[in-house]
Amino acid sequence: MSDLDVRGAAPGTPPEQAPATGRLVIVHAGFGTAAVPYLDGWDLQKRTHALRVDEVIPDTVLLMEHEPVYTAGKRTGALDRPFGDPGAPVVDVDRGGKITWHGPGQLTGYPIVRLPDPSDVVSYVRLLERMMMAVCAGFGLETATVEGRSGLWVPGTPDRKIGSIGIRVARGVAMHGFMLNCDNDMGWFDKIVPCGIRDAESTNLSREVGWDVTVAEVTPLVERHLAEALGARETFHRTTTQLGV
């Protein structure tokens, strides 16, 4: 895939001249050996959010892997935090939810999108859950939502969490987003109470389906199902430089 892959636009039409309505820009911010340090990704989110608020850019999703990090949302309690030496930094962030881990083998997505006015945050969370369900179904894995618990789950005894959601909405535009475990080292979750839920486990796609499912394999499905969920009629791949952030 090239740095700029335009689909659905009229031939020869530069993305910046296309109407913003119904468009979704997809940015691959860094994967594998180019995994993004969390604070760099957060700064990229904030710059992208400011551009979206000012209507300079259309709805945009930042997709990446992070270097290992624990992020603590606003509802994280003291007993939820890592015990002992976690082996990765702990960053307090301004999203909802509690603590989770990001790192290699996990696809993290930050949709910087304008929500309908008035903003319905619950409906937006449900949209992201359904998107991840469709992605998992593409690998033959049945998942579910759990009443009173955000994110995506593999039903069982106990239920196993495979994807998390934590968002913030400012000036009508959402930031932060979702993560989906692909082939990450699950040992990172043993050092925390993921999302503050003590009676559940964490899992990933590879463990559940019985073969290695990489971030590279999952990313195109996330792009397709997220665009469908958001009602995007056109998608464009851009670099951060082309986006102007």
Coordinates of C-alpha atoms in Angstrom, one line a residue:
M1 CA 0.0 0.0 0.0
S2 CA 1.3 3.4 -0.9
D3 CA 1.5 6.3 1.5
L4 CA -1.4 7.9 -0.3
D5 CA -4.0 5.4 -1.4
V6 CA -7.2 7.1 -2.5
R7 CA -10.3 5.0 -3.0
G8 CA -13.7 6.2 -4.0
A9 CA -12.6 9.6 -5.2
A10 CA -12.9 10.8 -8.7
P11 CA -9.8 10.1 -10.8
G12 CA -7.3 12.9 -10.3
T13 CA -9.1 14.5 -7.4
P14 CA -6.7 15.5 -4.6
P15 CA -8.1 14.4 -1.2
E16 CA -7.8 17.9 0.2
Q17 CA -10.3 19.1 -2.5
A18 CA -12.9 16.4 -1.8
P19 CA -15.8 17.3 0.4
A20 CA -15.3 16.4 4.1
T21 CA -18.7 14.8 4.5
G22 CA -18.6 11.0 4.4
R23 CA -14.8 10.8 4.3
L24 CA -12.5 8.9 6.6
V25 CA -8.7 9.4 6.5
I26 CA -6.6 6.5 7.7
V27 CA -3.2 7.1 9.1
H28 CA -0.7 4.3 9.8
A29 CA 1.4 6.0 12.5
G30 CA 3.8 3.2 13.2
F31 CA 4.0 -0.6 13.5
G32 CA 6.6 -3.2 14.5
T33 CA 10.1 -1.8 14.8
A34 CA 8.5 1.7 14.3
A35 CA 6.1 1.2 17.2
V36 CA 5.0 4.6 18.6
P37 CA 6.0 5.7 22.1
Y38 CA 2.7 6.4 24.0
L39 CA 3.4 10.1 24.7
D40 CA 4.2 10.7 21.0
G41 CA 1.0 9.0 20.0
W42 CA -1.0 11.1 22.5
D43 CA 0.6 14.3 21.2
L44 CA -0.3 13.2 17.7
Q45 CA -3.9 12.6 18.8
K46 CA -4.1 16.1 20.3
R47 CA -2.8 17.8 17.2
T48 CA -5.2 15.8 15.0
H49 CA -8.1 16.5 17.3
A50 CA -7.4 20.3 17.1
L51 CA -7.4 20.1 13.3
R52 CA -10.7 18.1 13.3
V53 CA -12.4 20.6 15.7
D54 CA -11.5 23.4 13.4
E55 CA -12.8 21.5 10.4
V56 CA -9.3 21.6 8.7
I57 CA -9.4 17.8 8.2
P58 CA -12.2 15.2 8.0
D59 CA -12.8 12.3 10.4
T60 CA -9.5 10.6 10.8
V61 CA -8.3 7.3 12.5
L62 CA -4.8 6.9 13.7
L63 CA -3.7 3.2 13.7
M64 CA -0.6 2.0 15.4
E65 CA 1.3 -0.3 17.7
H66 CA 2.7 1.2 20.9
E67 CA 5.9 0.5 22.7
P68 CA 5.0 -1.2 26.0
V69 CA 3.1 1.1 28.3
Y70 CA 0.3 1.0 30.9
T71 CA -2.3 3.8 30.6
A72 CA -4.5 4.7 33.5
G73 CA -7.8 6.3 32.7
K74 CA -9.6 8.7 35.1
R75 CA -11.4 5.9 37.1
T76 CA -8.2 3.9 37.8
G77 CA -8.0 3.1 41.5
A78 CA -4.8 2.5 43.5
L79 CA -5.3 -1.3 43.7
D80 CA -5.8 -1.4 39.9
R81 CA -2.2 -0.2 39.2
P82 CA 0.8 -2.5 38.5
F83 CA 2.4 -4.3 41.4
G84 CA 6.1 -4.8 41.6
D85 CA 8.2 -3.7 38.7
P86 CA 5.8 -3.5 35.7
G87 CA 8.6 -3.4 33.1
A88 CA 6.9 -0.5 31.3
P89 CA 6.0 3.1 32.2
V90 CA 2.6 4.0 33.6
V91 CA 0.9 7.0 32.1
D92 CA -2.1 8.8 33.5
V93 CA -4.4 9.8 30.7
D94 CA -7.6 11.9 30.3
R95 CA -9.8 9.2 28.8
G96 CA -12.6 7.3 30.5
G97 CA -12.1 3.9 32.0
K98 CA -9.4 2.4 34.1
I99 CA -6.0 0.9 33.5
T100 CA -4.9 -1.2 30.5
W101 CA -1.8 -2.1 28.6
H102 CA -0.6 -1.2 25.1
G103 CA 2.3 -2.7 23.2
P104 CA 3.6 -4.9 20.4
G105 CA 1.1 -7.4 19.0
Q106 CA -1.9 -5.2 19.9
L107 CA -3.6 -2.9 17.3
T108 CA -4.6 0.4 18.8
G109 CA -6.9 2.8 17.0
Y110 CA -7.7 6.4 17.7
P111 CA -10.7 7.6 15.7
I112 CA -10.7 11.4 15.8
V113 CA -14.3 11.8 14.6
R114 CA -17.0 14.4 15.1
L115 CA -20.0 12.9 16.8
P116 CA -23.6 13.8 16.0
D117 CA -24.9 16.7 18.1
P118 CA -25.9 16.2 20.9
S119 CA -23.0 13.7 21.4
D120 CA -24.2 10.2 22.4
V121 CA -21.1 8.7 23.9
V122 CA -22.8 5.4 24.8
S123 CA -23.9 4.8 21.3
Y124 CA -20.4 5.6 20.0
V125 CA -18.9 3.0 22.4
R126 CA -21.5 0.5 21.2
L127 CA -20.5 1.3 17.6
L128 CA -16.8 0.5 18.3
E129 CA -17.8 -2.7 20.1
R130 CA -19.8 -3.8 17.0
M131 CA -16.9 -2.9 14.7
M132 CA -14.5 -5.1 16.7
M133 CA -17.0 -7.9 16.8
A134 CA -17.1 -7.9 13.0
V135 CA -13.3 -8.0 12.9
C136 CA -13.1 -11.0 15.2
A137 CA -15.9 -12.7 13.2
G138 CA -13.7 -12.4 10.1
F139 CA -11.3 -14.9 11.9
G140 CA -14.1 -17.2 12.9
L141 CA -14.2 -16.0 16.5
E142 CA -17.6 -15.3 18.1
T143 CA -17.4 -12.4 20.6
A144 CA -20.0 -10.6 22.7
T145 CA -20.6 -7.5 24.8
V146 CA -21.2 -7.9 28.5
E147 CA -23.9 -5.8 30.3
G148 CA -22.3 -3.1 32.4
R149 CA -18.8 -3.7 31.0
S150 CA -17.4 -1.9 28.0
G151 CA -15.2 -3.6 25.5
L152 CA -15.3 -6.9 23.7
W153 CA -15.4 -10.3 25.3
V154 CA -15.1 -14.0 24.5
P155 CA -17.8 -15.7 26.5
G156 CA -16.8 -18.4 28.9
T157 CA -16.1 -19.2 32.5
P158 CA -14.6 -16.7 33.1
D159 CA -15.3 -14.3 30.3
R160 CA -12.1 -13.2 28.5
K161 CA -11.6 -9.7 27.4
I162 CA -10.1 -9.3 23.9
G163 CA -10.7 -5.6 23.2
S164 CA -11.0 -2.4 25.2
I165 CA -12.5 1.0 24.6
G166 CA -11.7 4.3 26.4
I167 CA -12.7 7.6 24.9
R168 CA -12.9 11.3 25.6
V169 CA -15.1 13.8 23.7
A170 CA -14.1 17.5 23.6
R171 CA -15.9 20.2 21.5
G172 CA -17.9 17.4 19.9
V173 CA -14.9 15.4 18.6
A174 CA -13.9 12.1 20.1
M175 CA -10.3 11.0 20.8
H176 CA -8.6 8.0 22.4
G177 CA -10.4 4.9 21.1
F178 CA -10.0 1.1 21.0
M179 CA -7.4 -1.7 21.2
L180 CA -7.6 -5.2 20.0
N181 CA -5.3 -7.9 21.2
C182 CA -3.8 -9.9 18.2
D183 CA -0.6 -11.8 19.1
N184 CA 0.7 -9.8 22.0
D185 CA 2.4 -11.3 25.1
M186 CA -0.5 -11.7 27.6
G187 CA 1.9 -11.7 30.5
W188 CA 1.8 -7.9 30.6
F189 CA -1.8 -8.1 31.8
D190 CA -0.8 -10.3 34.8
K191 CA 0.7 -7.2 36.5
I192 CA -2.5 -5.2 36.6
V193 CA -6.3 -5.5 37.1
P194 CA -7.2 -4.8 33.4
C195 CA -9.9 -2.2 33.2
G196 CA -10.5 -2.7 37.0
I197 CA -12.3 -6.0 36.4
R198 CA -11.2 -8.6 38.9
D199 CA -13.4 -11.6 37.9
A200 CA -12.3 -11.9 34.3
E201 CA -9.2 -12.7 32.2
S202 CA -7.6 -11.1 29.1
T203 CA -7.0 -12.9 25.9
N204 CA -6.0 -12.3 22.3
L205 CA -7.1 -13.5 18.8
S206 CA -4.1 -15.9 18.4
R207 CA -4.9 -17.7 21.6
E208 CA -8.6 -18.0 20.8
V209 CA -8.4 -19.2 17.2
G210 CA -5.3 -21.4 17.6
W211 CA -3.0 -19.8 15.1
D212 CA -0.9 -16.6 14.9
V213 CA -3.0 -13.6 14.0
T214 CA -0.8 -10.6 13.4
V215 CA -1.6 -6.9 13.6
A216 CA -0.8 -6.7 9.9
E217 CA -3.6 -9.2 9.2
V218 CA -6.1 -7.5 11.5
T219 CA -5.5 -3.9 10.3
P220 CA -7.3 -4.1 6.9
L221 CA -10.4 -5.6 8.5
V222 CA -10.4 -2.8 11.2
E223 CA -10.2 -0.2 8.4
R224 CA -13.1 -1.7 6.5
H225 CA -15.4 -2.3 9.4
L226 CA -14.7 1.0 11.0
A227 CA -15.4 2.9 7.8
E228 CA -18.7 1.0 7.4
A229 CA -19.6 1.7 11.1
L230 CA -19.0 5.4 10.7
G231 CA -20.9 5.5 7.4
A232 CA -17.8 6.7 5.4
R233 CA -18.4 6.7 1.7
E234 CA -14.7 7.3 0.9
T235 CA -11.5 6.3 2.6
F236 CA -8.0 7.8 2.1
H237 CA -4.7 6.6 3.4
R238 CA -2.4 9.5 4.4
T239 CA 0.8 9.9 6.2
T240 CA 1.1 12.3 9.2
T241 CA 3.0 14.7 7.0
Q242 CA 0.2 14.7 4.3
L243 CA -2.3 15.2 7.1
G244 CA -0.5 18.2 8.3
V245 CA 0.1 17.0 11.9

